[in-house]
């Protein structure tokens, strides 16, 4: 997976919403967003970051706005830093959801 022509490490999670790691994507403006998880919906402070171009395989998406939060705990559990989560919403946008269903 590439963001702005740079290789990035994303965790694929078909039960999650796509998110970026705040450590990897520092640009953007802060605003409160609603985050939904298995335990419910809550307000969280996050930056909304617009990615100029995202490339997954042969598929490209331009001008993609995603929330960026601290994903260091998830990276620690994975054994390496991750740059984001490739969630169900983004999988659908790139046409991969049909392959999963």
Short mmCIF file of N, CA and C in Angstrom, two decimals:
data_model
loop_
_atom_site.label_atom_id
_atom_site.label_comp_id
_atom_site.label_asym_id
_atom_site.label_seq_id
_atom_site.Cartn_x
_atom_site.Cartn_y
_atom_site.Cartn_z
N UNK A 1 0.85 -1.16 0.00
CA UNK A 1 0.00 0.00 0.00
C UNK A 1 0.90 1.23 0.00
N UNK A 2 0.53 2.24 -0.80
CA UNK A 2 1.32 3.46 -0.87
C UNK A 2 0.44 4.68 -0.61
N UNK A 3 1.01 5.65 0.07
CA UNK A 3 0.38 6.95 0.26
C UNK A 3 1.36 7.98 -0.26
N UNK A 4 0.93 8.77 -1.22
CA UNK A 4 1.79 9.78 -1.85
C UNK A 4 3.11 9.15 -2.31
N UNK A 5 3.01 8.00 -2.95
CA UNK A 5 4.15 7.27 -3.52
C UNK A 5 5.09 6.65 -2.48
N UNK A 6 4.75 6.72 -1.19
CA UNK A 6 5.58 6.13 -0.14
C UNK A 6 4.93 4.87 0.39
N UNK A 7 5.68 3.77 0.49
CA UNK A 7 5.11 2.54 1.06
C UNK A 7 4.69 2.75 2.52
N UNK A 8 3.54 2.22 2.88
CA UNK A 8 3.02 2.34 4.24
C UNK A 8 2.52 0.98 4.71
N UNK A 9 2.55 0.76 6.03
CA UNK A 9 2.06 -0.47 6.64
C UNK A 9 0.69 -0.23 7.23
N UNK A 10 -0.32 -0.90 6.69
CA UNK A 10 -1.69 -0.80 7.19
C UNK A 10 -2.16 -2.17 7.67
N UNK A 11 -2.87 -2.18 8.77
CA UNK A 11 -3.50 -3.38 9.30
C UNK A 11 -4.86 -3.52 8.62
N UNK A 12 -5.16 -4.66 8.04
CA UNK A 12 -6.47 -4.90 7.43
C UNK A 12 -7.41 -5.41 8.51
N UNK A 13 -8.52 -4.70 8.70
CA UNK A 13 -9.51 -5.08 9.71
C UNK A 13 -10.89 -4.88 9.11
N UNK A 14 -11.53 -5.97 8.72
CA UNK A 14 -12.83 -5.89 8.04
C UNK A 14 -13.97 -5.50 8.98
N UNK A 15 -13.71 -5.42 10.27
CA UNK A 15 -14.74 -5.00 11.23
C UNK A 15 -14.49 -3.59 11.75
N UNK A 16 -13.52 -2.89 11.18
CA UNK A 16 -13.15 -1.56 11.66
C UNK A 16 -13.42 -0.49 10.61
N UNK A 17 -13.37 0.74 11.06
CA UNK A 17 -13.41 1.91 10.19
C UNK A 17 -11.96 2.28 9.86
N UNK A 18 -11.72 2.75 8.65
CA UNK A 18 -10.36 3.15 8.27
C UNK A 18 -9.89 4.31 9.13
N UNK A 19 -8.65 4.23 9.58
CA UNK A 19 -8.04 5.28 10.39
C UNK A 19 -6.56 5.35 10.07
N UNK A 20 -6.00 6.51 10.32
CA UNK A 20 -4.57 6.72 10.15
C UNK A 20 -3.90 6.82 11.51
N UNK A 21 -2.62 6.50 11.56
CA UNK A 21 -1.84 6.66 12.78
C UNK A 21 -1.37 8.11 12.85
N UNK A 22 -1.71 8.79 13.93
CA UNK A 22 -1.36 10.19 14.12
C UNK A 22 0.15 10.41 14.04
N UNK A 23 0.95 9.44 14.46
CA UNK A 23 2.41 9.55 14.38
C UNK A 23 2.91 9.56 12.93
N UNK A 24 2.19 8.90 12.05
CA UNK A 24 2.61 8.79 10.65
C UNK A 24 2.09 9.94 9.79
N UNK A 25 0.96 10.51 10.18
CA UNK A 25 0.32 11.57 9.40
C UNK A 25 0.06 12.75 10.33
N UNK A 26 1.02 13.67 10.40
CA UNK A 26 0.95 14.77 11.37
C UNK A 26 0.22 15.99 10.83
N UNK A 27 0.04 16.10 9.54
CA UNK A 27 -0.66 17.25 8.98
C UNK A 27 -2.17 17.10 9.18
N UNK A 28 -2.88 18.20 9.11
CA UNK A 28 -4.34 18.14 9.26
C UNK A 28 -4.81 19.01 10.40
N UNK A 29 -6.09 19.24 10.46
CA UNK A 29 -6.64 20.09 11.51
C UNK A 29 -7.38 19.23 12.52
N UNK A 30 -7.29 19.62 13.79
CA UNK A 30 -7.93 18.86 14.86
C UNK A 30 -9.41 19.19 14.94
N UNK A 31 -10.20 18.18 15.15
CA UNK A 31 -11.62 18.39 15.41
C UNK A 31 -12.15 17.15 16.11
N UNK A 32 -13.24 17.32 16.84
CA UNK A 32 -13.84 16.18 17.52
C UNK A 32 -14.61 15.34 16.52
N UNK A 33 -14.42 14.04 16.60
CA UNK A 33 -15.15 13.12 15.73
C UNK A 33 -15.80 12.05 16.60
N UNK A 34 -16.73 11.33 16.05
CA UNK A 34 -17.38 10.22 16.74
C UNK A 34 -16.74 8.93 16.26
N UNK A 35 -16.33 8.12 17.19
CA UNK A 35 -15.70 6.85 16.87
C UNK A 35 -16.61 5.73 17.34
N UNK A 36 -16.90 4.78 16.46
CA UNK A 36 -17.76 3.65 16.81
C UNK A 36 -16.92 2.38 16.88
N UNK A 37 -17.11 1.64 17.94
CA UNK A 37 -16.42 0.36 18.09
C UNK A 37 -17.42 -0.66 18.62
N UNK A 38 -16.94 -1.86 18.87
CA UNK A 38 -17.81 -2.92 19.38
C UNK A 38 -18.43 -2.55 20.71
N UNK A 39 -17.80 -1.64 21.45
CA UNK A 39 -18.33 -1.27 22.77
C UNK A 39 -19.22 -0.02 22.73
N UNK A 40 -19.45 0.54 21.55
CA UNK A 40 -20.34 1.70 21.44
C UNK A 40 -19.69 2.86 20.71
N UNK A 41 -20.38 4.01 20.74
CA UNK A 41 -19.91 5.21 20.07
C UNK A 41 -19.49 6.22 21.12
N UNK A 42 -18.35 6.87 20.89
CA UNK A 42 -17.88 7.88 21.81
C UNK A 42 -17.20 9.00 21.04
N UNK A 43 -17.07 10.15 21.70
CA UNK A 43 -16.38 11.28 21.08
C UNK A 43 -14.89 11.14 21.35
N UNK A 44 -14.09 11.42 20.36
CA UNK A 44 -12.64 11.36 20.53
C UNK A 44 -12.02 12.51 19.76
N UNK A 45 -10.96 13.05 20.28
CA UNK A 45 -10.26 14.12 19.57
C UNK A 45 -9.33 13.48 18.55
N UNK A 46 -9.46 13.91 17.33
CA UNK A 46 -8.64 13.35 16.26
C UNK A 46 -8.37 14.43 15.23
N UNK A 47 -7.38 14.20 14.40
CA UNK A 47 -7.13 15.08 13.27
C UNK A 47 -7.76 14.45 12.04
N UNK A 48 -8.36 15.26 11.22
CA UNK A 48 -8.82 14.76 9.93
C UNK A 48 -7.74 15.08 8.92
N UNK A 49 -7.21 14.06 8.28
CA UNK A 49 -6.12 14.21 7.34
C UNK A 49 -6.61 13.88 5.94
N UNK A 50 -6.31 14.75 4.99
CA UNK A 50 -6.66 14.48 3.59
C UNK A 50 -5.43 13.92 2.88
N UNK A 51 -5.58 12.72 2.37
CA UNK A 51 -4.51 12.06 1.61
C UNK A 51 -4.72 12.40 0.14
N UNK A 52 -3.69 12.93 -0.48
CA UNK A 52 -3.80 13.32 -1.89
C UNK A 52 -3.98 12.10 -2.79
N UNK A 53 -3.22 11.05 -2.54
CA UNK A 53 -3.41 9.83 -3.33
C UNK A 53 -3.01 8.60 -2.52
N UNK A 54 -3.88 7.62 -2.59
CA UNK A 54 -3.70 6.34 -1.90
C UNK A 54 -3.72 5.25 -2.96
N UNK A 55 -2.78 4.34 -2.88
CA UNK A 55 -2.67 3.27 -3.87
C UNK A 55 -2.65 1.92 -3.17
N UNK A 56 -3.61 1.08 -3.52
CA UNK A 56 -3.67 -0.29 -3.00
C UNK A 56 -3.66 -1.20 -4.22
N UNK A 57 -2.53 -1.87 -4.44
CA UNK A 57 -2.40 -2.66 -5.66
C UNK A 57 -2.49 -1.76 -6.88
N UNK A 58 -3.42 -2.06 -7.77
CA UNK A 58 -3.61 -1.24 -8.97
C UNK A 58 -4.68 -0.18 -8.79
N UNK A 59 -5.32 -0.15 -7.64
CA UNK A 59 -6.41 0.79 -7.38
C UNK A 59 -5.88 2.05 -6.72
N UNK A 60 -6.33 3.21 -7.23
CA UNK A 60 -5.92 4.49 -6.66
C UNK A 60 -7.15 5.28 -6.23
N UNK A 61 -7.02 5.98 -5.10
CA UNK A 61 -8.07 6.86 -4.60
C UNK A 61 -7.42 8.21 -4.34
N UNK A 62 -8.05 9.29 -4.81
CA UNK A 62 -7.52 10.64 -4.61
C UNK A 62 -8.38 11.41 -3.62
N UNK A 63 -7.74 12.34 -2.94
CA UNK A 63 -8.42 13.27 -2.02
C UNK A 63 -9.28 12.52 -1.01
N UNK A 64 -8.66 11.70 -0.21
CA UNK A 64 -9.35 10.87 0.77
C UNK A 64 -9.16 11.47 2.16
N UNK A 65 -10.25 11.84 2.83
CA UNK A 65 -10.19 12.39 4.19
C UNK A 65 -10.44 11.28 5.20
N UNK A 66 -9.49 11.09 6.10
CA UNK A 66 -9.59 10.04 7.13
C UNK A 66 -9.20 10.60 8.49
N UNK A 67 -9.78 10.05 9.56
CA UNK A 67 -9.36 10.48 10.89
C UNK A 67 -8.00 9.88 11.24
N UNK A 68 -7.21 10.64 11.99
CA UNK A 68 -5.90 10.17 12.46
C UNK A 68 -5.89 10.22 13.98
N UNK A 69 -5.60 9.08 14.60
CA UNK A 69 -5.54 8.97 16.05
C UNK A 69 -4.27 8.20 16.44
N UNK A 70 -4.01 8.12 17.73
CA UNK A 70 -2.85 7.38 18.22
C UNK A 70 -3.13 5.88 18.10
N UNK A 71 -2.42 5.21 17.22
CA UNK A 71 -2.57 3.76 17.04
C UNK A 71 -1.37 2.99 17.59
N UNK A 72 -0.61 3.62 18.48
CA UNK A 72 0.61 2.98 18.98
C UNK A 72 0.32 1.69 19.74
N UNK A 73 -0.78 1.63 20.48
CA UNK A 73 -1.11 0.40 21.22
C UNK A 73 -1.39 -0.76 20.26
N UNK A 74 -2.05 -0.47 19.16
CA UNK A 74 -2.32 -1.52 18.16
C UNK A 74 -1.02 -1.96 17.50
N UNK A 75 -0.16 -0.99 17.18
CA UNK A 75 1.13 -1.32 16.61
C UNK A 75 1.97 -2.18 17.54
N UNK A 76 1.92 -1.86 18.82
CA UNK A 76 2.66 -2.64 19.80
C UNK A 76 2.14 -4.08 19.84
N UNK A 77 0.82 -4.24 19.79
CA UNK A 77 0.22 -5.58 19.78
C UNK A 77 0.59 -6.34 18.51
N UNK A 78 0.79 -5.62 17.41
CA UNK A 78 1.16 -6.25 16.13
C UNK A 78 2.65 -6.52 16.03
N UNK A 79 3.43 -5.95 16.93
CA UNK A 79 4.87 -6.17 16.90
C UNK A 79 5.64 -5.22 16.01
N UNK A 80 4.97 -4.18 15.49
CA UNK A 80 5.63 -3.17 14.67
C UNK A 80 4.71 -1.96 14.53
N UNK A 81 5.28 -0.83 14.22
CA UNK A 81 4.48 0.37 14.00
C UNK A 81 3.62 0.18 12.75
N UNK A 82 2.36 0.55 12.86
CA UNK A 82 1.49 0.55 11.68
C UNK A 82 1.15 2.00 11.34
N UNK A 83 0.91 2.26 10.06
CA UNK A 83 0.60 3.61 9.61
C UNK A 83 -0.90 3.87 9.56
N UNK A 84 -1.69 2.82 9.66
CA UNK A 84 -3.13 3.00 9.64
C UNK A 84 -3.86 1.67 9.64
N UNK A 85 -5.17 1.79 9.62
CA UNK A 85 -6.05 0.62 9.56
C UNK A 85 -6.84 0.70 8.26
N UNK A 86 -6.76 -0.34 7.47
CA UNK A 86 -7.54 -0.45 6.24
C UNK A 86 -8.83 -1.15 6.63
N UNK A 87 -9.86 -0.34 6.91
CA UNK A 87 -11.13 -0.86 7.41
C UNK A 87 -12.14 -1.15 6.32
N UNK A 88 -13.30 -1.64 6.75
CA UNK A 88 -14.35 -2.06 5.82
C UNK A 88 -14.80 -0.93 4.90
N UNK A 89 -14.88 0.30 5.41
CA UNK A 89 -15.33 1.42 4.59
C UNK A 89 -14.36 1.70 3.44
N UNK A 90 -13.07 1.64 3.72
CA UNK A 90 -12.08 1.88 2.67
C UNK A 90 -11.96 0.68 1.73
N UNK A 91 -12.10 -0.52 2.27
CA UNK A 91 -12.11 -1.71 1.41
C UNK A 91 -13.24 -1.63 0.40
N UNK A 92 -14.40 -1.16 0.84
CA UNK A 92 -15.53 -1.00 -0.07
C UNK A 92 -15.23 0.05 -1.13
N UNK A 93 -14.62 1.16 -0.71
CA UNK A 93 -14.31 2.24 -1.64
C UNK A 93 -13.34 1.80 -2.74
N UNK A 94 -12.42 0.89 -2.42
CA UNK A 94 -11.46 0.43 -3.43
C UNK A 94 -11.95 -0.81 -4.17
N UNK A 95 -13.17 -1.26 -3.84
CA UNK A 95 -13.76 -2.38 -4.56
C UNK A 95 -13.37 -3.74 -4.03
N UNK A 96 -12.75 -3.80 -2.86
CA UNK A 96 -12.31 -5.08 -2.30
C UNK A 96 -13.39 -5.74 -1.46
N UNK A 97 -14.40 -5.03 -1.07
CA UNK A 97 -15.44 -5.59 -0.19
C UNK A 97 -16.15 -6.76 -0.85
N UNK A 98 -16.37 -6.70 -2.15
CA UNK A 98 -17.05 -7.79 -2.85
C UNK A 98 -16.27 -9.10 -2.76
N UNK A 99 -14.95 -8.99 -2.74
CA UNK A 99 -14.12 -10.19 -2.65
C UNK A 99 -14.18 -10.81 -1.25
N UNK A 100 -14.51 -9.99 -0.26
CA UNK A 100 -14.57 -10.47 1.12
C UNK A 100 -15.93 -11.08 1.43
N UNK A 101 -16.99 -10.52 0.90
CA UNK A 101 -18.36 -10.98 1.21
C UNK A 101 -18.63 -12.38 0.81
#
